[in-house]
XYZ file of C-alpha atoms in Angstrom:
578
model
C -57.803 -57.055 -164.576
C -58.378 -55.902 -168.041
C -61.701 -54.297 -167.204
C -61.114 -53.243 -163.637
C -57.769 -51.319 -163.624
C -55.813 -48.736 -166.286
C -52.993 -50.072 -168.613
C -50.952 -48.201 -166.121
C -52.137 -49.629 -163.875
C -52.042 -53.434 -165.215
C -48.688 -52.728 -166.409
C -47.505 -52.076 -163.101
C -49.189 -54.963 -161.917
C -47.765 -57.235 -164.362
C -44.489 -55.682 -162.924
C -44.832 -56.450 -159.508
C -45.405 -60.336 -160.078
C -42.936 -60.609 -162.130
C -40.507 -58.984 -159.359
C -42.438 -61.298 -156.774
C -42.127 -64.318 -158.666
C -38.100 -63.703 -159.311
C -37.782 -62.991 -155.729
C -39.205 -66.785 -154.550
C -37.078 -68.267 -157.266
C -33.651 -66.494 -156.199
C -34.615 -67.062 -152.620
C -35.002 -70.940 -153.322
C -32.047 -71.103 -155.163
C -29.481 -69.298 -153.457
C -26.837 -70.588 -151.189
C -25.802 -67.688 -148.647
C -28.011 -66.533 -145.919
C -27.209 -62.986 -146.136
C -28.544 -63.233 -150.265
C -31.180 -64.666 -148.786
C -32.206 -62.269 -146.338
C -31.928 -59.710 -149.078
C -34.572 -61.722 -151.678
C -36.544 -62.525 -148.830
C -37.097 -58.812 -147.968
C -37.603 -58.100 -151.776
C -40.309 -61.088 -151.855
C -41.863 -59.358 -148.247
C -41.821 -55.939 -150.198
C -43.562 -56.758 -153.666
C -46.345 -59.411 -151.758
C -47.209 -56.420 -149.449
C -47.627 -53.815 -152.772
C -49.687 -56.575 -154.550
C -51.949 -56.967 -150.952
C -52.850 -53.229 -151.807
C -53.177 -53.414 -155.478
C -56.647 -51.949 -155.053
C -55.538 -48.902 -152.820
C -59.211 -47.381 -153.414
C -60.483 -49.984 -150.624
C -60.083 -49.474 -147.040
C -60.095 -53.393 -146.266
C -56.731 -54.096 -148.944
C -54.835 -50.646 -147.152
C -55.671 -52.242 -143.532
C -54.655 -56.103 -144.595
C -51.387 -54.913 -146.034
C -50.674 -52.984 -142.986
C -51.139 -55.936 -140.778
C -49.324 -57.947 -143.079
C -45.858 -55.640 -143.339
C -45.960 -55.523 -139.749
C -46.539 -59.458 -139.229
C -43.961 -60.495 -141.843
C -41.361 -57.852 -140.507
C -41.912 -59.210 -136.650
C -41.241 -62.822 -138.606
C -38.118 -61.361 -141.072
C -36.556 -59.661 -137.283
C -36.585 -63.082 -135.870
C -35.172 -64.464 -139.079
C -32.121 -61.839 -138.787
C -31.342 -62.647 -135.137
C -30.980 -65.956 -136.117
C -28.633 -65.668 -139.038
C -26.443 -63.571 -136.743
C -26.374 -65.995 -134.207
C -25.033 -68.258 -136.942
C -22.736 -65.962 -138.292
C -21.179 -65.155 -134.824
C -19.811 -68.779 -135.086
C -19.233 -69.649 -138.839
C -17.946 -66.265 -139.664
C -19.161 -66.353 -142.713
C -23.281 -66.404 -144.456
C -22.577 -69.455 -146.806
C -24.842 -72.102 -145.874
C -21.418 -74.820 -145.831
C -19.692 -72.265 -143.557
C -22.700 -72.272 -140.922
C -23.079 -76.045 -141.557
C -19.505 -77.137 -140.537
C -19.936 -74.239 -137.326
C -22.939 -75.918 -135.764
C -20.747 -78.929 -135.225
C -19.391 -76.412 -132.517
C -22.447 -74.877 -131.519
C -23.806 -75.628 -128.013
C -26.747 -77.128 -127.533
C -28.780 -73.862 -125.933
C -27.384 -72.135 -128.656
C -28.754 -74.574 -131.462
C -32.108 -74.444 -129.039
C -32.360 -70.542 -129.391
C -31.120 -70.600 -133.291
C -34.272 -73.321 -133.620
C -36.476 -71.331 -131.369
C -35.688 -67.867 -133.812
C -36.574 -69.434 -137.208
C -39.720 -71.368 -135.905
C -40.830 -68.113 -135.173
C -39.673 -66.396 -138.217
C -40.553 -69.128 -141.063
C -43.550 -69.764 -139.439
C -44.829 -65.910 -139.203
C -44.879 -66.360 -142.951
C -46.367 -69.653 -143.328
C -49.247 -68.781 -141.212
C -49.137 -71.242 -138.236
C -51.487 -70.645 -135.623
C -51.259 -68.764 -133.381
C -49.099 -66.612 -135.941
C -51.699 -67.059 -139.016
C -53.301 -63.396 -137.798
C -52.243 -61.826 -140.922
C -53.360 -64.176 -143.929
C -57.054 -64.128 -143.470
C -56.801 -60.715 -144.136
C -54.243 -60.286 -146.888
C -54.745 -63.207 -149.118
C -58.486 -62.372 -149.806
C -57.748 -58.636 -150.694
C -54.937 -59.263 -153.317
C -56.291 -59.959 -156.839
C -57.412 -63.691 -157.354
C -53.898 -64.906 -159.153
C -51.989 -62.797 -156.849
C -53.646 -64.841 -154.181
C -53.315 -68.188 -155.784
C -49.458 -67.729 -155.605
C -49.176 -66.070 -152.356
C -51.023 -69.344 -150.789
C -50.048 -71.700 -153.248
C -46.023 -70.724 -153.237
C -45.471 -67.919 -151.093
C -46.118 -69.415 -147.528
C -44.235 -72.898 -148.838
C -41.242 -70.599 -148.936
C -41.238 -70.516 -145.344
C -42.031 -74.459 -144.978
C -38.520 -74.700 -147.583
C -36.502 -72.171 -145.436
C -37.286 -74.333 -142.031
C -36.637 -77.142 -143.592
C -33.157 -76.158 -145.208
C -32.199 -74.221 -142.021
C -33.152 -76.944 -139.261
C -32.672 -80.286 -141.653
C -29.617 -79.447 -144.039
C -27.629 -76.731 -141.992
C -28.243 -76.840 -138.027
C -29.404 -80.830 -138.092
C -32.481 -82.158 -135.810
C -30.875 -80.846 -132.074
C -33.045 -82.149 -130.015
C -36.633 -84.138 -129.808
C -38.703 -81.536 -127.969
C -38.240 -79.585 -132.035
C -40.481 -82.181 -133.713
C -42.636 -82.233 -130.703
C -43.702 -78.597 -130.690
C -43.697 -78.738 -134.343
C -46.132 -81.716 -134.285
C -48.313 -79.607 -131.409
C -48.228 -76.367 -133.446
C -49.091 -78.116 -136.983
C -52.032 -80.129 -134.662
C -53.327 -76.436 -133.276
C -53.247 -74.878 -137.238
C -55.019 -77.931 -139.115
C -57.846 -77.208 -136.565
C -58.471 -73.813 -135.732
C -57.639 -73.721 -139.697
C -60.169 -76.097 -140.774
C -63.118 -74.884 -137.884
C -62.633 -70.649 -139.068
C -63.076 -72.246 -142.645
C -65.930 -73.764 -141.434
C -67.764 -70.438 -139.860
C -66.367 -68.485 -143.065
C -68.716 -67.508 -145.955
C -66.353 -64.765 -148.076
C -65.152 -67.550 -150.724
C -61.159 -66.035 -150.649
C -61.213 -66.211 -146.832
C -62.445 -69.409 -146.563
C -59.518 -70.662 -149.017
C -57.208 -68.613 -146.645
C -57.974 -70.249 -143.693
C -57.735 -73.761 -145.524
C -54.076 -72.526 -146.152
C -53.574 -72.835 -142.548
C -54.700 -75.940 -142.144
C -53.023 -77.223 -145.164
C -49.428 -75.861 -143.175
C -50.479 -77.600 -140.394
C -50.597 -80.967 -142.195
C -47.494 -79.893 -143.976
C -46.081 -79.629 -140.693
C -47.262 -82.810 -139.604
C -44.877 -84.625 -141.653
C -41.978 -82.422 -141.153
C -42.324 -82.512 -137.429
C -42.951 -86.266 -137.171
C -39.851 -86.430 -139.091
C -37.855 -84.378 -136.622
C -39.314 -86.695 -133.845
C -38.155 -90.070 -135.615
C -34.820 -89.048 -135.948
C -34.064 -88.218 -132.588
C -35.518 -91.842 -131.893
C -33.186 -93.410 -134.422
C -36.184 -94.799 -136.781
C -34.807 -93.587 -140.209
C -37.420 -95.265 -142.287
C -40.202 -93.056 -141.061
C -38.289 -90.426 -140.854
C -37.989 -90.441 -144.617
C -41.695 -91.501 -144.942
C -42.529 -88.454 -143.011
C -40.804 -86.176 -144.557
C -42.071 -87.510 -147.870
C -45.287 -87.384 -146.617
C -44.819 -83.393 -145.616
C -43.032 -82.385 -149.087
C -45.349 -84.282 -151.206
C -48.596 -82.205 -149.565
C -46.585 -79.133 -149.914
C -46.556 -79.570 -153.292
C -49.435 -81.166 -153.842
C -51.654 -77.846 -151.551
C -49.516 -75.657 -154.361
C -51.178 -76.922 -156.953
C -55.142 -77.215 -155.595
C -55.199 -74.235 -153.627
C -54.025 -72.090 -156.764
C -56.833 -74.132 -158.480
C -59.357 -73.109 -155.851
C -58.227 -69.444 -155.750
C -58.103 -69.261 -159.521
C -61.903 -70.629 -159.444
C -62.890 -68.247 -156.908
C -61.560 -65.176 -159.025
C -63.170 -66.426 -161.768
C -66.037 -66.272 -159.560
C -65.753 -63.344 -158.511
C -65.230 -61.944 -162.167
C -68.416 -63.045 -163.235
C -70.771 -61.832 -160.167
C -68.396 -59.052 -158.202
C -69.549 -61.187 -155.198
C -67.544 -63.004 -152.801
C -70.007 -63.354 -150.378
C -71.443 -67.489 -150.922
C -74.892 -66.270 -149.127
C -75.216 -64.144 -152.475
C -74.309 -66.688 -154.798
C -75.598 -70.105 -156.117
C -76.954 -71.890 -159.328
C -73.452 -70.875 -161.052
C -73.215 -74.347 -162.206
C -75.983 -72.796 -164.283
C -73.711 -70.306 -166.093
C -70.454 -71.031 -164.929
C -70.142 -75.277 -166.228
C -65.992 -74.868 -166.582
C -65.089 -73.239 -163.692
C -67.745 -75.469 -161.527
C -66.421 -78.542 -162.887
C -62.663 -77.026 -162.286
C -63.909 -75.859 -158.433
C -65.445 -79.133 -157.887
C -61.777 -80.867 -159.104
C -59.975 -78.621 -156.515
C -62.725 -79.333 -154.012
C -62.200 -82.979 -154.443
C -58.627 -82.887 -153.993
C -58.330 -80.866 -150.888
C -61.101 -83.273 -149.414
C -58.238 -85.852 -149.762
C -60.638 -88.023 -152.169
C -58.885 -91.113 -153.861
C -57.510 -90.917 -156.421
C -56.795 -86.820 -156.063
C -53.072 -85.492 -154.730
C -54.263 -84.636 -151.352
C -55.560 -88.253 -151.039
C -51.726 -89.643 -151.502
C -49.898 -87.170 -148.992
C -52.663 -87.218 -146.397
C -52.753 -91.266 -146.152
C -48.607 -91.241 -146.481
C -49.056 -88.275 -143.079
C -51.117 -91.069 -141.922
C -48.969 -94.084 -142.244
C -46.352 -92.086 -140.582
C -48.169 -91.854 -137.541
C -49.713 -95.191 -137.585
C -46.580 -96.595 -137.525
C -45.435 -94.342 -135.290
C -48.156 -95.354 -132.923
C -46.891 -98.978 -133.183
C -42.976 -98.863 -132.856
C -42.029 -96.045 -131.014
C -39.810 -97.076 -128.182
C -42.007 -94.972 -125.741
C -45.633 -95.341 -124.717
C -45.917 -91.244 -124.636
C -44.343 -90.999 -128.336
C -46.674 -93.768 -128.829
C -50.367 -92.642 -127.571
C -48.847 -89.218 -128.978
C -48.724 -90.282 -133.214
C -52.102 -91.979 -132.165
C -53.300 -88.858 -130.822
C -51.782 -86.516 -134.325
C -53.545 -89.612 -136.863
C -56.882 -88.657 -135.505
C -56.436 -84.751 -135.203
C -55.970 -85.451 -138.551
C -58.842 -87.435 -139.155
C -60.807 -85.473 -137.636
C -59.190 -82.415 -140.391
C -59.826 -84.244 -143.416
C -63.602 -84.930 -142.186
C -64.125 -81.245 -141.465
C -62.404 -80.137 -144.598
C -64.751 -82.236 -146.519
C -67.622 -80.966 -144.905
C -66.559 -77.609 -145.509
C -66.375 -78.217 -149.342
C -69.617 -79.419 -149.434
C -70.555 -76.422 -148.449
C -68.510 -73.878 -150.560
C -69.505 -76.150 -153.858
C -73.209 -76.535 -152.882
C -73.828 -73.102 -151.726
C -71.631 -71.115 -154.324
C -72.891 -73.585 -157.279
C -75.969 -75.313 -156.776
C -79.569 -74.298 -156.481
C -80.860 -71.383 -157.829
C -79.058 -67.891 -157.753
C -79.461 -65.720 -154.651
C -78.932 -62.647 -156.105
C -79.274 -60.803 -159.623
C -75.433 -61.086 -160.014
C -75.412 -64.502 -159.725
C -78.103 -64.709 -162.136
C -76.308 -62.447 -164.346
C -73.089 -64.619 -164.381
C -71.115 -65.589 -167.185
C -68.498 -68.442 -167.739
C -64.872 -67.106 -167.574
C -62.842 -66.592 -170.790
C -60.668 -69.255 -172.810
C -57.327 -68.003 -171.219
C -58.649 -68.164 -167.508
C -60.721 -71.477 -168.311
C -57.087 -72.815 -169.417
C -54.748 -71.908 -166.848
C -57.617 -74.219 -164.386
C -57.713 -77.009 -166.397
C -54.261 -77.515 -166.230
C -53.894 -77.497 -162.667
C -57.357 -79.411 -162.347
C -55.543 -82.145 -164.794
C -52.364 -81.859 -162.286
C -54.647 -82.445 -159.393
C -55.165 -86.181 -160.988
C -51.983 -86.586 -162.510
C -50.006 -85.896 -159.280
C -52.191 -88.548 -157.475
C -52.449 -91.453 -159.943
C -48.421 -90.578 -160.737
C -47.551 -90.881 -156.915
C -44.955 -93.736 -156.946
C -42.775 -91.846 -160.042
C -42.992 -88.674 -157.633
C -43.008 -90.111 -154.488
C -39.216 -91.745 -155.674
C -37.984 -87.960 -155.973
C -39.385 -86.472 -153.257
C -37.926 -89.257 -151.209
C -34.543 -88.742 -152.452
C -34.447 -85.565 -150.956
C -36.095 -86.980 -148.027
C -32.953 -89.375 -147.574
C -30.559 -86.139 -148.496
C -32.494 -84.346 -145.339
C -32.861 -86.784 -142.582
C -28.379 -87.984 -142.699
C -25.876 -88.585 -144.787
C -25.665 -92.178 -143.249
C -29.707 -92.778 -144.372
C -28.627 -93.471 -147.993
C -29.729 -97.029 -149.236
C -32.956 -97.304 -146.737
C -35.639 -96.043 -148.384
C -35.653 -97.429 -152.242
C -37.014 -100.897 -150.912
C -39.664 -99.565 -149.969
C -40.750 -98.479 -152.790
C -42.055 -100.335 -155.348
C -42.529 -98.892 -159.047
C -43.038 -102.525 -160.073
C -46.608 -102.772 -158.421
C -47.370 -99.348 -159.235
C -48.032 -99.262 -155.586
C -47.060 -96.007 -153.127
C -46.105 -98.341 -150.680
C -46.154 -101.966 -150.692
C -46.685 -104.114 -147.281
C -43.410 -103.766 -145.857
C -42.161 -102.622 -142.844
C -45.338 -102.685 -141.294
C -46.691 -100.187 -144.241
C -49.550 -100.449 -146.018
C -49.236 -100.167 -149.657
C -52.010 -98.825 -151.914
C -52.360 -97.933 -155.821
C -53.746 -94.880 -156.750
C -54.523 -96.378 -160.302
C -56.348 -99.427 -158.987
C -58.349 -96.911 -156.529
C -59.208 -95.402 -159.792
C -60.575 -98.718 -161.784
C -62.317 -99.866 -159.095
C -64.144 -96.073 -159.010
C -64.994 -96.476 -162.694
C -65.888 -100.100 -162.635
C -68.132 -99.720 -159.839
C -70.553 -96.756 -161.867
C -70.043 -98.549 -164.873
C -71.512 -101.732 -163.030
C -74.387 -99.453 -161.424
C -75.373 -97.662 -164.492
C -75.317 -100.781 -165.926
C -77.743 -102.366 -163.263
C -79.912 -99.194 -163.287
C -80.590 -99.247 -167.514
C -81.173 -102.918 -167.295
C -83.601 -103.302 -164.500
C -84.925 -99.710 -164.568
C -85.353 -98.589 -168.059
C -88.897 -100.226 -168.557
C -89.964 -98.440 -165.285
C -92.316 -95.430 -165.965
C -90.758 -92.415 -164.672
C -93.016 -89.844 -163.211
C -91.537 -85.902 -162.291
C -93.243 -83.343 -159.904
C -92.187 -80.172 -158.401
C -89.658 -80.269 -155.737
C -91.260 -80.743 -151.802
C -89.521 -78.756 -149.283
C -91.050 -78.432 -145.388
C -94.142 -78.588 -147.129
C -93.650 -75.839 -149.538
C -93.595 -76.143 -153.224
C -93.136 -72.045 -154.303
C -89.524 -72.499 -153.406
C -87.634 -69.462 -154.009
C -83.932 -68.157 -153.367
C -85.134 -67.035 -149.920
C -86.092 -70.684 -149.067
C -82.831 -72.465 -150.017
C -80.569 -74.173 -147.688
C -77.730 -70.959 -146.479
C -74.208 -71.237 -145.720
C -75.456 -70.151 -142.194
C -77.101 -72.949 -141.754
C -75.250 -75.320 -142.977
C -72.471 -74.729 -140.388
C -74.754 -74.326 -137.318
C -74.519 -77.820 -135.791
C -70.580 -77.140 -136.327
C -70.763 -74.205 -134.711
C -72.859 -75.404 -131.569
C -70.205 -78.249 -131.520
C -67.072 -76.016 -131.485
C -68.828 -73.193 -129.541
C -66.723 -73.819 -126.662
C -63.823 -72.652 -128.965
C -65.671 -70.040 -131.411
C -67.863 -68.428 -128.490
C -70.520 -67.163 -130.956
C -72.588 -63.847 -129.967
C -75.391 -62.130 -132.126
C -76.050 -58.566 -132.182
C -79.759 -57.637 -132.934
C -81.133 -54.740 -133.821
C -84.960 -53.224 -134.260
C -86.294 -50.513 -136.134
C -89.815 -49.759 -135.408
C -92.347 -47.658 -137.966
C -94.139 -47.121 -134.307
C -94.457 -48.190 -130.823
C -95.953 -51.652 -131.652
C -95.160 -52.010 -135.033
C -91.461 -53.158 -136.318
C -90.356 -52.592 -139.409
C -87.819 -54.725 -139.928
C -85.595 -56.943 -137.549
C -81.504 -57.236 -138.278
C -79.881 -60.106 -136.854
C -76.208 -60.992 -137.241
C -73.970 -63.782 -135.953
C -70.559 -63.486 -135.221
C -67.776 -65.883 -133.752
C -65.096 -64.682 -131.389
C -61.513 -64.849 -132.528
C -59.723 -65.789 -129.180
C -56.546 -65.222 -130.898
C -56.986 -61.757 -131.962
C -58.890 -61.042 -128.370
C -56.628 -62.787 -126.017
C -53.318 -62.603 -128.001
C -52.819 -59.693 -130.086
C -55.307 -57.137 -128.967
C -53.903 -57.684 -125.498
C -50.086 -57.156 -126.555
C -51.648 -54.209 -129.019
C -52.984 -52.657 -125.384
C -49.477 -53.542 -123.824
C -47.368 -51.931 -126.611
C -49.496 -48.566 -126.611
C -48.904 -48.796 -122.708
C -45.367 -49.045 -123.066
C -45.245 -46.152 -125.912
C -47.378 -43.804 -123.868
C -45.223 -44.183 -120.989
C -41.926 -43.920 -123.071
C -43.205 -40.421 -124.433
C -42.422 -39.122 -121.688
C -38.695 -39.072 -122.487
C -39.399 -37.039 -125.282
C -39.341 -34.097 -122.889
C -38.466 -31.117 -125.345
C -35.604 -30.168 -122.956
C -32.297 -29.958 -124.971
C -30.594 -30.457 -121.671
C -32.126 -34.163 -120.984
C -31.330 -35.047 -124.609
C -27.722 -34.104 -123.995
C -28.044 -36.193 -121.125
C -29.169 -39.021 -122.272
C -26.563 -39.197 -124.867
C -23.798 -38.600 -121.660
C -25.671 -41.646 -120.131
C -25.576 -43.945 -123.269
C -22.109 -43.240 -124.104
C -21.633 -44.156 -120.310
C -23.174 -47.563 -120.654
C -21.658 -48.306 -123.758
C -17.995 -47.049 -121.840
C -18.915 -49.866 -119.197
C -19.743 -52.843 -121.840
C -16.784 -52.252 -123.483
C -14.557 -51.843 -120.294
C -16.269 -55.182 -118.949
């Protein structure tokens, strides 16, 4: 920031996040829904000043006004309801409401459920409710953006999980089910946008959705195992969810924190622009490629851990379910999650080849320079938590399932700690029809196995002469930046396999010197959002409708304002007389 913005205006940068960071804390820690509310509004408030930190730039004034009007749409469903639950508790204490849904009927518990999907999720960026964070997450400044996707949205993951697990209790089973479906729908449209996305900070943002959605696999599978009285895997589940929330905290602020640094050194955030940073740029590569790993869900990284405990859920959901639909439907979520991680890992490639490999695309990237001691630090720390929080998963995996047990019913206590076994050093030993594995082992067998090949290759290879010649490519040896593999490219076979879904279209354009002779040729690709198209622009059209025809009361006429106020206090004379 130092060399961007004005001590003024750093200071009151500095400001804000400190505001926004004591607003997540008091909203995490507080015990009364109407405190809540009030934090929660203060956290909505300072995140939307921090999305247009740089008010200079069209794109961070347009993303913050999307985002105050998505989060407020999410904080009105919120409201409604906490006053639903108020109506019967009487009072905003979280006990209070707790001991009144005892009472509550089960439509009412439905609705209640139905309000704070809608809310929480708004914030946490579920599809088809994930409009807003594409937009705002890229615009903030890079550690702005790290904690809006690495905290922020698990705020909303914490609320529905307090709200529906601790204080309402799992109602009924259709919850986890259109949990499950909704976290299925964000991991892919999440991962696929990703995919097609070459502005670094986007890409990460749309990873955040699919992240949720495999958040949300866990939480939802949890929901569903309760209702069918299989408290083990409920607690494995919920585990499973908690420990990736945590665990997507800590590499997507990595990632982000990389891609400032990034950004830093070229002003670029276009990946087309970029490569050969590895070049320049060792640290933060090395950090990137950390993050990179982790999110991939490569043993022994975090992600690894919580995406194989997400998996065991539903394998073993798949085999003792009491129902063949439950069952061919956890069979169905294991390999919409399969097919996540594969994409996801694909999708890394890409961002870490293109952004870091081969030789720079443009003069900024050739220009770049490594970021300074206090950024390089605050990576390496989370790049060392990325490792420590996956060969450390049986220490952590005992908390988080504490809480797990706390969550799923009081009468759960005692069924999960055998499970467990600290002994082995294992996540989960063969029990139960679990699988066990140990990240540490998964680790030794990693270094033993390129100590055995380097080993192999020095003793049978170092008498070998070694001859070196310039790099063949198509048949061309000049290779330049113009003949390197693109991000384009790279995602073309995924986007002729998802086109059914993305609907690409190009736009062309030719500019001609004279009749037969072009100048140049502009071609661009572009991939429809069916969302934005078929959702919002189409309720955008319906709400300017609507205003356009409700204009039309605002007549001018003092006498039809006088008699509207007649009519109202009419209606409100027969609501209260009924």
């Amino acid at each position: 920031m130092k060399n961007e913005y004005t001590a003024k205006k750093i200071t009151y940068g500095w400001f804000l996040f400190a505001a926004f960071v004591f607003s997540m804390a008091a909203v995490v820690t507080t015990a009364n829904a109407f405190v809540f509310l009030v934090f929660w509004e203060i956290m909505s408030l300072v995140s939307y000043f921090l999305v247009v930190f740089d008010t200079g730039k069209k794109q961070s004034v347009n993303a913050g006004a999307l985002y105050i009007i998505m989060t407020h749409i999410g904080t009105a469903f919120i409201i409604a309801a906490f006053i639903l639950m108020y109506k019967h508790s009487g009072s905003f204490e979280f006990s209070a409401i707790k001991n009144a849904a005892a009472l509550m009927t089960s439509s009412e518990k439905n609705l209640i459920f139905a309000f704070l999907l809608i809310g929480f999720g708004t914030k946490a960026g579920v599809v088809p409710l994930h409009l807003w964070l594409p937009y705002a997450h890229p615009q903030a400044p890079s550690h702005i953006s790290s904690v809006m996707s690495g905290v922020m949205i698990k705020i909303a993951i914490y609320g529905l999980v307090r709200f529906v697990f601790f204080v309402l209790g799992v109602n009924s089973l259709w919850w986890g089910n259109i949990v499950l479906l909704i976290a299925a729908i964000s991991c892919l449209v999440g991962v696929i946008y990703a995919l097609m996305e070459h502005d670094i900070k986007k890409l990460l943002a749309y990873h955040s959705v699919e992240n949720i959605g495999i958040i949300l696999f866990g939480v939802g599978a949890a929901m569903v195992f309760i209702k069918l009285n299989m408290p083990v895997l409920a607690v494995l589940a919920l585990s499973a969810g908690l420990y990736h929330l945590i665990n997507h905290a800590v590499f997507k602020s990595l990632l982000f924190l990389c891609a400032g640094s990034v950004y830093k050194a070229t002003g670029l955030r276009d990946m087309e622009k970029m490569g050969g940073l590895i070049k320049f740029m060792p640290w933060t590569a090395a950090f990137f490629l950390f993050g990179a790993l982790a999110i991939s869900a490569i043993p022994p990284f975090n992600g690894f851990v919580s995406e194989w405990l997400v998996f065991q859920s539903f394998f073993a959901g798949a085999l003792n379910c009491p129902t063949a639909g439950a069952r061919i439907m956890m069979g169905i979520y294991a390999s919409v999650l399969a097919l996540t991680g594969g994409l996801a890992a694909a999708c890394f490639v890409k961002a870490f080849g293109i952004t870091f490999l081969a030789m720079p695309r443009s003069k900024n990237a050739q220009e770049a320079k490594e970021a300074p001691f206090s950024m390089k630090i605050s990576m390496a720390f989370l790049a060392i938590l990325t490792l420590v929080l996956g060969l450390a998963a049986p220490f952590i995996l005992k908390i988080i399932s504490n809480i797990a047990v706390t969550a799923t019913g009081p009468n759960q206590t005692g069924i999960w700690p055998p499970v467990f076994s600290l002994k082995e050093f294992t996540t989960l030993p063969s029990s139960n029809g679990l699988i066990g594995i140990s990240p540490v082992l998964i680790l030794l067998m990693l270094v033993v196995t390129v100590g055995i090949t380097v080993a192999l290759v020095y003793v049978f290879a170092r008498k070998r002469k070694v001859s070196t010649g310039l790099t063949w490519d198509c048949g061309y040896y000049k290779l330049d930046s113009r003949t390197e593999y693109t991000a384009t490219a790279f995602s073309k076979p995924f986007r002729i396999a998802f086109s059914f879904f993305l609907k690409p279209y190009t736009k062309t354009e030719k500019i001609k010197e004279s009749q037969y002779h072009i100048k140049s040729f502009r071609y661009e690709l572009y991939n429809t959002y069916v969302f934005k198209k078929y959702f919002y622009k189409l309720g955008l059209e319906i709400t300017l409708r609507a205003a356009r025809y409700l204009k039309r009361l605002q007549a001018g006429s003092i006498h039809l304002y006088i008699a509207y106020i007649f009519l109202a206090i009419l209606v409100l004379m027969f609501f209260y007389g009924k």
